[in-house]
């Protein structure tokens, strides 16, 4: 089955790969925001993950260690954010923005000696006969392990937030840190852990860009993916599965518009290029109107600093 | 006592500041504005190589300053104003999108020289423009593409619909078509100069639709990295040699060599022979270089491509030589006529045979 020269199986497979970095970064940020912290430094953490992952993979020759390195590098940057906002009580918006600028600069510095090097290849997971199933084999069983991990992380976050005590405590901290503190929960410690998780996930997403999607290092390689991830969290109204949906929708339309162009579609290029952003805005408007407003779903203590002075 | 110390310090500070200005006037300060990071491995990297060549040539007599990642638009104007106020004597703005900002700021600082790459507006006497005839390199690439493609589908990742890019597409297509009448060209407009992930996605979309030769007009090496994943797909280095992807997928490249121009202009400013200019050099002038054609290309194709390069350098062959018709079938160039520079610099049409429309 083909639409013009577009093969839908290849298209869907590309969509899944193109969405992985945004899914990982967005699900991490979702946890951070659920704990009541607004970290706008996703872009900076992603690019730190991209370079640290790249360096680790090139130096050790192992893509798996590369992803570990990416997660650790970005988590280290997130730790800076945690120290500043949770212990020194700096403004979260300003600190987050500064974190992005810092991450972009630092990654460029670390990456000086790594331009033009090829990283070790991340192999696809061997599914054997499953990969030979027509259509579904190509779409579902032809990816590397990180693509599957991204979906697994979404499922895990959904389950933890919904059904576990840890998830309940995390949400309590995000909704009312004073009440959570009064109940004896360590608000600051919980938030720091959430920030570190968010950093690690953003780092994995960044490492995916430099190790799989583009396979190389250049300055500014994430090119705004972190900001898209931030938008996706709002888009998803802080619900894990909607993050997946939002990322696939955004990634899908991005890939589709490039494919339509290559296929020589009659739709003017301007409309195709603006489509991903236009549709994101449209969905945001639809979702935030009427009952179950997206804005009402935001954690009540989002962006507020906490100090146990009372 | 304390007040006296303070006054002394202030006086010292002032004298240092004056000494600073005096020194700055001895030196010629050359400033560069880059649209991407120096580490892009392509366009900006090559401009920076030119800036370093200026420093190497004149040593202590010049001070070179640059700023990376300057967005096209209002931010560019602020950066340019800052540079002009900061004592820059000559400012090179190295992307098409800085055109209006360059002219606007130049009008306010008549004593500072402005050099705008790839543009065509010279509103005040202190604005010069310079460009390179990239379409000459595209002709060589098109020849290789037409001879190398097995699927008869070739691709072009374009950035913005400006004459410089359209010229490249036309030249690439004409020369592929000349050696392979069955060739079809797919163009993707990325609407960015630098976004590695998007450039890679564009290359991927082309490859998935059967394209096996990809030329790119964006700044990073991402399309080559994507091409490397699929055996049999080849591409070209753009702006820089991109030698890391030799011998395949990178089978050749267009190298922008800005160093001679930068050295010449800064030198002219220093010895007082500087004049407003509209420079447009190509292979012959050394501004466009064809990177090594690798062994992934058969020897006869390589020889033909090199012969074309040499003919262009010698001035015996012009990549736009008639008869050439426009996409709508109307005549552009009659038999044997070469394209006037004015037509090229304002090019806003595809040549006959290319499908699709140029975005407006």
XYZ file of C-alpha atoms in Angstrom:
670
model
C 0.000 0.000 0.000
C 1.444 3.347 -1.022
C 0.199 6.920 -1.076
C 1.997 8.423 -4.045
C 5.625 7.716 -3.256
C 5.021 7.710 0.522
C 5.149 4.315 2.184
C 2.943 4.524 5.309
C 4.899 1.833 7.159
C 8.182 3.730 6.737
C 6.413 6.959 7.609
C 5.024 5.616 10.895
C 8.379 4.083 11.760
C 10.021 7.486 11.198
C 7.416 9.190 13.364
C 8.216 6.897 16.273
C 11.943 7.607 15.990
C 11.467 11.354 15.515
C 9.314 11.605 18.654
C 11.595 9.775 21.104
C 13.657 12.793 22.304
C 10.555 14.903 22.944
C 8.755 12.068 24.755
C 11.677 11.463 27.103
C 12.270 15.132 27.887
C 8.553 15.860 28.296
C 7.811 12.937 30.602
C 10.745 13.983 32.800
C 9.498 17.559 32.925
C 5.999 16.284 33.711
C 7.276 14.606 36.875
C 9.176 17.772 37.836
C 6.095 19.921 37.362
C 3.894 17.418 39.182
C 6.212 17.982 42.159
C 5.496 21.705 41.878
C 8.747 22.816 40.235
C 8.873 24.662 36.930
C 12.209 23.925 35.263
C 12.523 25.864 32.015
C 16.046 24.539 31.536
C 14.954 21.458 29.566
C 16.754 22.648 26.437
C 19.990 23.152 28.367
C 19.734 19.752 30.047
C 18.954 18.060 26.735
C 22.015 19.464 25.044
C 24.188 18.543 28.021
C 22.782 15.025 27.658
C 23.566 15.150 23.951
C 27.234 16.040 24.428
C 27.879 13.976 27.581
C 26.213 10.989 25.929
C 28.246 11.527 22.784
C 31.525 11.809 24.661
C 30.777 8.751 26.803
C 29.765 6.675 23.775
C 32.809 7.693 21.728
C 35.282 7.181 24.603
C 33.919 3.812 25.727
C 32.703 2.570 22.349
C 29.441 1.519 23.935
C 26.181 3.239 23.007
C 24.532 1.971 26.199
C 27.172 3.661 28.363
C 26.648 6.700 26.150
C 23.022 6.942 27.170
C 24.000 6.424 30.822
C 26.562 9.218 30.474
C 23.991 11.486 28.854
C 21.530 10.912 31.678
C 24.224 11.547 34.311
C 25.533 14.685 32.610
C 22.104 16.241 32.335
C 21.228 15.189 35.889
C 24.387 16.962 37.074
C 23.174 20.143 35.423
C 19.728 19.588 36.962
C 21.444 19.313 40.337
C 22.717 22.866 39.898
C 19.134 23.952 39.307
C 17.971 21.996 42.349
C 20.583 23.564 44.622
C 19.762 27.067 43.416
C 15.983 26.817 43.563
C 15.424 24.431 46.466
C 18.138 25.512 48.917
C 18.938 29.072 47.848
C 15.307 29.735 46.839
C 16.083 31.535 43.589
C 13.336 32.364 41.133
C 12.565 29.214 39.161
C 11.770 30.873 35.848
C 14.952 32.927 35.780
C 17.091 30.018 36.988
C 15.599 27.717 34.367
C 16.309 30.144 31.561
C 19.847 30.656 32.854
C 20.257 26.880 32.939
C 19.442 26.681 29.226
C 21.996 29.349 28.350
C 24.593 27.725 30.594
C 23.923 24.272 29.125
C 24.259 25.525 25.548
C 27.587 27.192 26.316
C 29.039 24.393 28.397
C 28.082 21.739 25.848
C 29.800 23.749 23.143
C 32.950 23.919 25.269
C 32.951 20.181 26.037
C 32.199 19.373 22.414
C 35.162 21.285 20.943
C 37.173 18.144 20.256
C 34.252 16.018 19.124
C 33.114 17.698 15.919
C 33.183 15.394 12.901
C 33.474 12.148 14.869
C 31.018 9.294 14.324
C 29.571 7.633 17.438
C 29.196 3.844 17.778
C 25.975 2.614 16.192
C 22.973 1.804 18.375
C 21.614 -1.425 16.909
C 17.924 -2.177 16.471
C 16.479 -4.709 18.905
C 16.418 -8.106 17.129
C 12.828 -9.306 17.152
C 13.512 -12.169 14.729
C 10.366 -13.292 12.904
C 8.253 -10.495 14.417
C 10.130 -7.947 12.313
C 9.028 -9.785 9.155
C 5.306 -9.299 9.765
C 4.075 -7.111 6.930
C 3.488 -3.471 7.920
C 3.478 -4.016 11.720
C 6.930 -5.551 11.657
C 8.367 -2.407 10.084
C 6.330 -0.011 12.218
C 6.580 -1.666 15.637
C 9.491 -4.112 15.666
C 12.305 -2.359 13.877
C 13.561 0.153 16.452
C 16.409 0.539 18.888
C 15.888 -0.110 22.607
C 15.590 3.572 23.540
C 12.437 3.942 21.429
C 10.813 1.167 23.464
C 12.234 2.580 26.674
C 10.531 5.914 25.993
C 7.111 4.240 25.915
C 7.987 2.120 28.963
C 8.964 5.258 30.916
C 5.633 6.872 30.089
C 3.812 3.760 31.303
C 5.911 3.631 34.460
C 5.349 7.299 35.270
C 1.623 6.880 34.694
C 1.506 3.882 37.003
C 3.632 5.424 39.733
C 1.696 8.689 39.770
C -1.676 6.953 39.750
C -1.297 3.855 41.872
C 1.608 4.148 44.280
C 2.206 5.855 47.569
C 5.299 7.565 46.165
C 3.189 9.014 43.370
C 0.588 10.268 45.810
C 3.239 11.944 47.955
C 4.806 13.542 44.865
C 1.465 14.935 43.766
C 0.719 16.178 47.283
C 3.993 18.096 47.291
C 3.080 19.631 43.962
C -0.466 20.570 44.932
C 0.217 22.052 48.371
C 3.738 22.006 49.727
C 2.621 23.468 53.051
C 0.112 20.674 53.642
C 2.627 18.056 52.568
C 5.177 19.577 54.935
C 2.658 19.581 57.766
C 2.104 15.869 57.180
C 5.820 15.331 57.640
C 6.927 14.804 54.044
C 10.362 16.098 53.089
C 9.209 18.593 50.465
C 12.667 19.771 49.446
C 14.153 16.299 49.219
C 11.250 15.016 47.112
C 11.516 17.967 44.775
C 15.272 17.541 44.357
C 14.757 13.901 43.429
C 12.061 14.854 40.920
C 14.360 17.469 39.376
C 17.151 14.887 39.073
C 14.761 12.463 37.362
C 13.653 15.193 34.988
C 17.291 15.973 34.196
C 18.141 12.337 33.551
C 15.197 11.936 31.178
C 16.051 15.136 29.299
C 19.613 13.827 29.072
C 18.442 10.534 27.568
C 16.399 12.503 25.034
C 19.391 14.666 24.159
C 21.681 11.668 23.857
C 19.153 10.087 21.489
C 19.531 13.057 19.164
C 23.336 12.969 19.094
C 23.689 9.165 19.094
C 20.785 7.909 16.976
C 18.734 10.528 15.204
C 21.517 12.693 13.795
C 24.535 10.519 14.872
C 27.091 13.311 15.260
C 27.938 16.281 17.440
C 27.456 19.862 16.325
C 26.898 22.900 18.509
C 23.243 23.614 19.213
C 22.215 20.183 17.949
C 18.963 20.039 19.926
C 17.767 23.201 18.132
C 14.770 23.925 20.348
C 13.522 20.387 21.057
C 13.529 21.208 24.792
C 11.074 24.054 24.290
C 8.766 21.764 22.327
C 8.939 19.298 25.229
C 7.879 22.046 27.644
C 4.922 22.901 25.420
C 3.956 19.230 25.170
C 3.646 19.011 28.973
C 1.046 21.787 28.973
C -0.516 20.311 25.850
C -0.862 17.020 27.729
C -2.444 18.849 30.690
C 0.044 17.005 32.955
C -1.254 13.543 32.005
C 1.425 10.969 31.044
C -0.314 9.216 28.171
C -1.232 12.501 26.586
C 2.488 13.330 26.527
C 2.932 10.319 24.278
C 0.007 11.423 22.137
C 1.237 15.011 21.907
C 4.779 13.982 21.005
C 3.583 11.558 18.313
C 1.223 14.170 16.931
C 3.952 16.816 16.761
C 6.604 14.403 15.490
C 4.106 12.891 13.074
C 3.140 16.135 11.431
C 6.779 17.249 11.235
C 7.790 14.051 9.446
C 4.640 14.016 7.312
C 5.190 17.530 6.019
C 8.745 16.685 4.930
C 7.480 13.547 3.206
C 4.695 15.439 1.454
C 7.266 17.924 0.173
C 9.546 15.173 -1.083
C 6.587 13.517 -2.786
C 5.844 16.767 -4.599
C 2.479 17.409 -2.942
C 0.342 20.196 -4.335
C -0.123 21.797 -0.898
C 1.984 24.966 -0.659
C 5.154 24.519 1.373
C 4.335 27.396 3.729
C 1.247 25.603 5.029
C 3.125 22.337 5.376
C 5.927 24.005 7.346
C 3.614 25.741 9.772
C 1.371 22.694 10.181
C 3.057 21.159 13.260
C 2.869 24.420 15.195
C -0.571 25.342 13.920
C -2.058 22.014 14.917
C -0.348 22.153 18.320
C -1.953 25.545 18.946
C -5.344 24.307 17.730
C -5.282 21.283 20.000
C -4.192 23.454 22.939
C -7.163 25.734 22.355
C -9.612 22.862 22.032
C -8.296 21.075 25.095
C -8.320 24.125 27.313
C -11.879 25.091 26.439
C -15.001 23.675 28.042
C -15.074 21.177 30.861
C -11.863 19.724 32.295
C -9.858 22.794 31.431
C -6.169 22.072 30.978
C -5.215 25.059 33.080
C -7.236 23.714 36.033
C -5.155 20.586 35.933
C -1.883 22.378 36.637
C -0.288 21.498 39.992
C -1.399 24.200 42.437
C 2.075 24.937 43.814
C 3.732 25.004 40.376
C 6.647 27.415 40.323
C 6.377 28.426 43.981
C 9.386 28.139 46.225
C 9.051 26.381 49.548
C 10.784 27.171 52.806
C 9.954 25.333 56.024
C 9.745 28.463 58.148
C 6.304 27.921 59.586
C 42.607 59.188 53.315
C 39.980 56.907 52.022
C 38.580 59.545 49.748
C 42.039 60.237 48.378
C 42.562 56.543 47.648
C 39.240 56.489 45.896
C 40.093 59.503 43.750
C 43.467 58.029 42.888
C 41.851 54.793 41.880
C 39.325 56.636 39.767
C 42.064 58.619 38.047
C 43.997 55.449 37.405
C 40.870 53.845 36.029
C 40.242 56.766 33.702
C 43.780 56.778 32.381
C 43.557 53.036 31.735
C 40.296 53.565 29.919
C 41.808 56.286 27.729
C 44.852 54.176 27.060
C 42.424 51.459 26.009
C 40.698 53.663 23.430
C 44.005 54.936 22.136
C 45.183 51.393 21.609
C 41.942 50.399 19.915
C 42.468 53.184 17.401
C 45.897 51.839 16.461
C 44.408 48.486 15.689
C 41.902 47.761 12.997
C 39.013 45.906 14.505
C 37.310 43.398 12.203
C 34.047 41.941 13.451
C 32.040 38.958 12.244
C 28.401 38.059 12.813
C 27.562 34.367 12.433
C 24.111 32.862 11.971
C 25.052 29.483 13.481
C 27.687 28.060 15.800
C 31.312 27.873 14.617
C 31.154 24.162 15.314
C 28.491 23.547 12.650
C 31.150 22.024 10.410
C 29.776 23.937 7.432
C 28.825 27.514 6.569
C 29.734 29.349 9.771
C 32.830 27.226 10.285
C 34.167 28.379 6.903
C 33.496 32.043 7.658
C 35.348 31.637 10.924
C 38.272 30.107 9.082
C 38.309 33.309 7.020
C 38.283 35.409 10.195
C 41.203 33.420 11.598
C 43.070 33.929 8.329
C 42.712 37.692 8.773
C 44.189 37.414 12.259
C 47.029 35.233 11.019
C 47.796 37.583 8.118
C 47.957 40.858 10.038
C 48.795 39.617 13.538
C 48.966 42.434 16.091
C 47.642 45.032 13.688
C 44.121 43.685 13.755
C 41.735 42.663 16.433
C 39.166 40.085 15.373
C 35.873 39.779 17.185
C 32.909 37.583 16.418
C 29.495 36.589 17.682
C 27.872 33.233 17.009
C 24.225 32.195 16.800
C 22.846 35.633 16.015
C 19.220 35.260 14.868
C 18.230 36.968 11.647
C 15.933 39.923 12.345
C 15.695 42.400 15.208
C 18.396 40.723 17.299
C 20.864 41.143 14.465
C 20.298 44.882 14.473
C 21.068 45.055 18.190
C 24.246 43.007 17.805
C 25.397 45.169 14.879
C 24.736 48.387 16.761
C 26.667 47.048 19.727
C 29.600 46.100 17.518
C 29.608 49.486 15.775
C 29.558 51.260 19.144
C 32.218 48.890 20.440
C 34.807 50.202 17.999
C 34.561 47.768 15.095
C 35.986 49.305 11.920
C 34.626 46.715 9.559
C 31.758 44.337 10.188
C 31.084 41.218 8.112
C 27.495 39.970 8.340
C 27.561 36.432 7.058
C 23.990 35.461 6.267
C 21.388 36.555 3.732
C 18.828 37.315 6.453
C 20.985 40.107 7.904
C 20.413 42.217 4.787
C 17.939 44.754 6.160
C 19.570 44.920 9.581
C 22.965 45.563 7.984
C 21.662 48.401 5.838
C 19.687 49.949 8.691
C 22.645 50.005 11.082
C 25.086 51.079 8.352
C 23.009 54.208 7.748
C 23.575 55.217 11.387
C 27.332 54.579 11.424
C 28.790 56.060 8.203
C 32.360 55.645 9.458
C 32.072 51.897 9.959
C 32.369 49.633 6.920
C 29.768 46.906 6.518
C 30.163 43.820 4.355
C 27.072 41.703 3.793
C 27.396 38.158 2.457
C 25.050 36.920 -0.286
C 22.815 40.006 -0.284
C 22.078 42.609 -2.929
C 21.174 45.801 -1.032
C 23.830 48.505 -0.754
C 21.733 51.438 0.505
C 24.596 53.543 1.834
C 28.152 54.053 0.630
C 29.638 52.079 3.513
C 27.815 48.836 2.633
C 29.479 46.333 0.344
C 28.173 42.925 -0.629
C 30.088 39.784 -1.437
C 29.026 36.383 -2.588
C 30.417 33.280 -4.194
C 29.196 31.579 -7.367
C 28.026 28.432 -5.624
C 25.997 27.481 -8.695
C 29.275 26.599 -10.422
C 29.903 23.954 -7.786
C 26.286 22.795 -8.038
C 26.827 22.146 -11.750
C 29.631 19.709 -10.941
C 27.478 18.059 -8.268
C 24.521 17.791 -10.631
C 26.707 16.048 -13.176
C 27.863 13.510 -10.603
C 24.275 13.077 -9.333
C 22.881 12.414 -12.807
C 25.559 9.841 -13.555
C 25.482 8.135 -10.154
C 21.767 7.769 -9.424
C 20.336 4.293 -9.865
C 16.752 5.118 -8.943
C 16.776 8.230 -11.164
C 15.527 10.181 -8.161
C 17.737 12.901 -6.775
C 17.013 15.217 -3.861
C 17.835 18.717 -2.687
C 17.382 19.943 0.879
C 16.795 23.661 0.427
C 16.788 26.278 3.171
C 14.901 29.428 2.177
C 13.444 30.448 -1.207
C 16.057 33.105 -2.026
C 17.874 33.553 -5.370
C 21.103 31.975 -4.131
C 19.314 28.728 -3.247
C 17.097 28.649 -6.345
C 20.183 29.177 -8.501
C 21.749 26.127 -6.880
C 18.666 23.968 -7.448
C 18.437 24.965 -11.105
C 22.110 24.405 -11.777
C 22.074 21.033 -9.995
C 19.003 19.876 -11.924
C 20.121 21.122 -15.359
C 23.407 19.254 -15.180
C 21.866 16.062 -13.829
C 19.254 16.162 -16.589
C 21.913 16.747 -19.233
C 23.596 13.401 -18.547
C 20.470 11.514 -17.430
C 17.208 12.544 -19.136
C 15.133 10.326 -16.802
C 16.201 12.075 -13.639
C 13.546 13.447 -11.259
C 14.294 16.055 -8.616
C 12.589 16.271 -5.202
C 13.077 19.501 -3.296
C 12.393 19.846 0.438
C 12.259 23.340 1.909
C 13.494 23.034 5.496
C 12.975 26.722 6.315
C 16.081 26.738 8.458
C 19.805 27.186 7.927
C 20.739 25.118 10.913
C 18.645 22.441 12.634
C 20.516 19.116 12.513
C 17.526 17.009 13.592
C 15.263 18.550 10.949
C 17.934 18.297 8.260
C 18.367 14.618 9.129
C 14.595 14.083 9.011
C 14.454 15.739 5.595
C 17.214 13.476 4.287
C 15.394 10.502 5.749
C 12.124 11.467 4.047
C 13.961 11.711 0.713
C 15.698 8.358 1.163
C 12.453 6.621 2.122
C 10.958 7.792 -1.138
C 13.725 6.254 -3.186
C 16.088 9.200 -3.589
C 19.702 8.031 -3.697
C 21.670 11.244 -4.280
C 21.129 14.087 -1.824
C 22.470 17.613 -2.108
C 21.868 19.968 0.793
C 21.823 23.708 1.100
C 21.710 23.826 4.889
C 24.636 24.338 7.228
C 25.203 21.120 9.168
C 26.566 17.688 8.321
C 23.367 15.954 9.463
C 22.108 15.008 5.963
C 25.376 13.150 5.332
C 25.126 11.405 8.693
C 21.622 10.270 7.746
C 22.741 9.166 4.259
C 25.512 7.109 5.856
C 22.872 4.881 7.466
C 21.616 3.603 4.102
C 24.113 1.838 1.812
C 24.077 3.134 -1.747
C 22.945 6.648 -0.867
C 25.448 9.411 -1.584
C 25.601 13.114 -0.880
C 27.903 16.123 -0.975
C 29.720 18.259 1.542
C 28.152 21.713 1.666
C 30.041 24.920 2.473
C 32.819 22.939 4.136
C 34.618 19.822 2.927
C 32.916 17.551 5.514
C 35.792 15.115 5.020
C 34.671 12.999 7.971
C 32.106 11.385 5.665
C 34.617 10.353 2.983
C 34.729 8.296 0.820
C 30.984 7.686 0.944
C 28.332 9.036 1.417
C 30.327 12.255 0.838
C 31.626 11.836 -2.710
C 32.554 15.477 -3.301
C 31.883 18.886 -1.821
C 31.590 22.600 -2.332
C 34.037 24.446 -0.114
C 33.492 28.144 0.541
C 36.866 29.763 0.846
C 36.279 33.232 2.264
C 39.811 33.787 3.541
C 41.261 35.559 0.449
C 38.357 38.009 0.342
C 38.462 38.798 4.052
C 42.215 39.269 4.019
C 41.970 41.508 0.956
C 39.199 43.714 2.346
C 40.687 44.180 5.802
C 44.030 44.892 4.171
C 42.456 47.495 1.888
C 40.860 49.160 4.885
C 44.209 49.324 6.655
C 46.159 50.851 3.757
C 43.360 53.226 2.772
C 42.468 51.731 -0.622
C 39.102 50.454 0.565
C 36.139 51.060 -1.754
C 32.537 49.954 -1.814
C 32.271 46.695 -3.743
C 29.938 44.058 -5.053
C 32.127 40.980 -5.199
C 31.020 37.738 -6.788
C 33.821 35.265 -7.383
C 33.535 31.610 -8.267
C 35.766 28.660 -8.973
C 38.116 30.841 -11.021
C 38.638 33.312 -8.177
C 39.204 30.563 -5.641
C 36.175 31.398 -3.513
C 34.406 28.200 -4.538
C 36.471 25.042 -4.331
C 35.410 21.561 -5.368
C 36.411 19.108 -2.655
C 38.156 15.880 -3.635
C 35.951 13.531 -5.655
C 36.353 10.182 -3.898
C 36.841 6.691 -5.304
C 33.172 5.924 -4.664
C 32.688 7.705 -8.009
C 33.764 5.729 -11.121
C 36.919 7.075 -12.764
C 35.194 8.233 -15.966
C 32.535 10.203 -14.060
C 35.246 11.732 -11.906
C 37.207 12.758 -15.000
C 34.123 14.360 -16.570
C 33.327 16.248 -13.382
C 36.890 17.503 -13.092
C 36.866 18.548 -16.735
C 33.721 20.572 -16.099
C 35.300 22.184 -13.054
C 38.361 23.150 -15.082
C 36.257 24.497 -17.958
C 34.309 26.693 -15.533
C 37.555 27.884 -13.947
C 39.010 28.686 -17.368
C 35.896 30.638 -18.299
C 35.138 28.450 -21.332
C 31.944 27.044 -19.826
C 29.093 28.828 -18.026
C 26.700 26.532 -16.097
C 23.710 28.521 -17.378
C 24.207 28.382 -21.140
C 21.139 28.397 -23.401
C 18.906 27.027 -24.669
C 17.161 26.977 -21.290
C 13.437 27.359 -20.740
C 11.648 28.367 -17.576
C 9.379 25.936 -15.740
C 6.270 27.388 -17.400
C 7.751 26.689 -20.825
C 8.621 30.266 -21.714
C 12.084 30.993 -23.101
C 14.797 32.217 -20.774
C 18.100 31.866 -22.611
C 18.464 31.435 -26.364
C 20.908 28.915 -27.830
C 24.471 29.692 -26.778
C 23.586 32.685 -24.616
C 24.922 32.711 -21.073
C 22.906 34.025 -18.162
C 23.530 37.657 -17.211
C 24.424 38.153 -13.547
C 21.324 40.284 -13.008
C 19.047 37.374 -13.973
C 20.871 35.065 -11.595
C 20.870 37.435 -8.622
C 17.121 37.895 -8.873
C 16.297 34.315 -9.819
C 12.801 33.371 -8.666
C 11.823 30.628 -11.107
C 12.601 26.947 -11.691
C 13.912 25.813 -15.038
C 11.840 23.522 -17.237
C 11.439 19.977 -15.922
C 11.461 20.653 -12.174
C 8.100 19.866 -10.600
C 6.553 21.751 -7.705
C 6.395 25.433 -6.896
C 8.845 27.755 -5.228
C 7.289 29.012 -1.971
C 6.591 32.725 -2.178
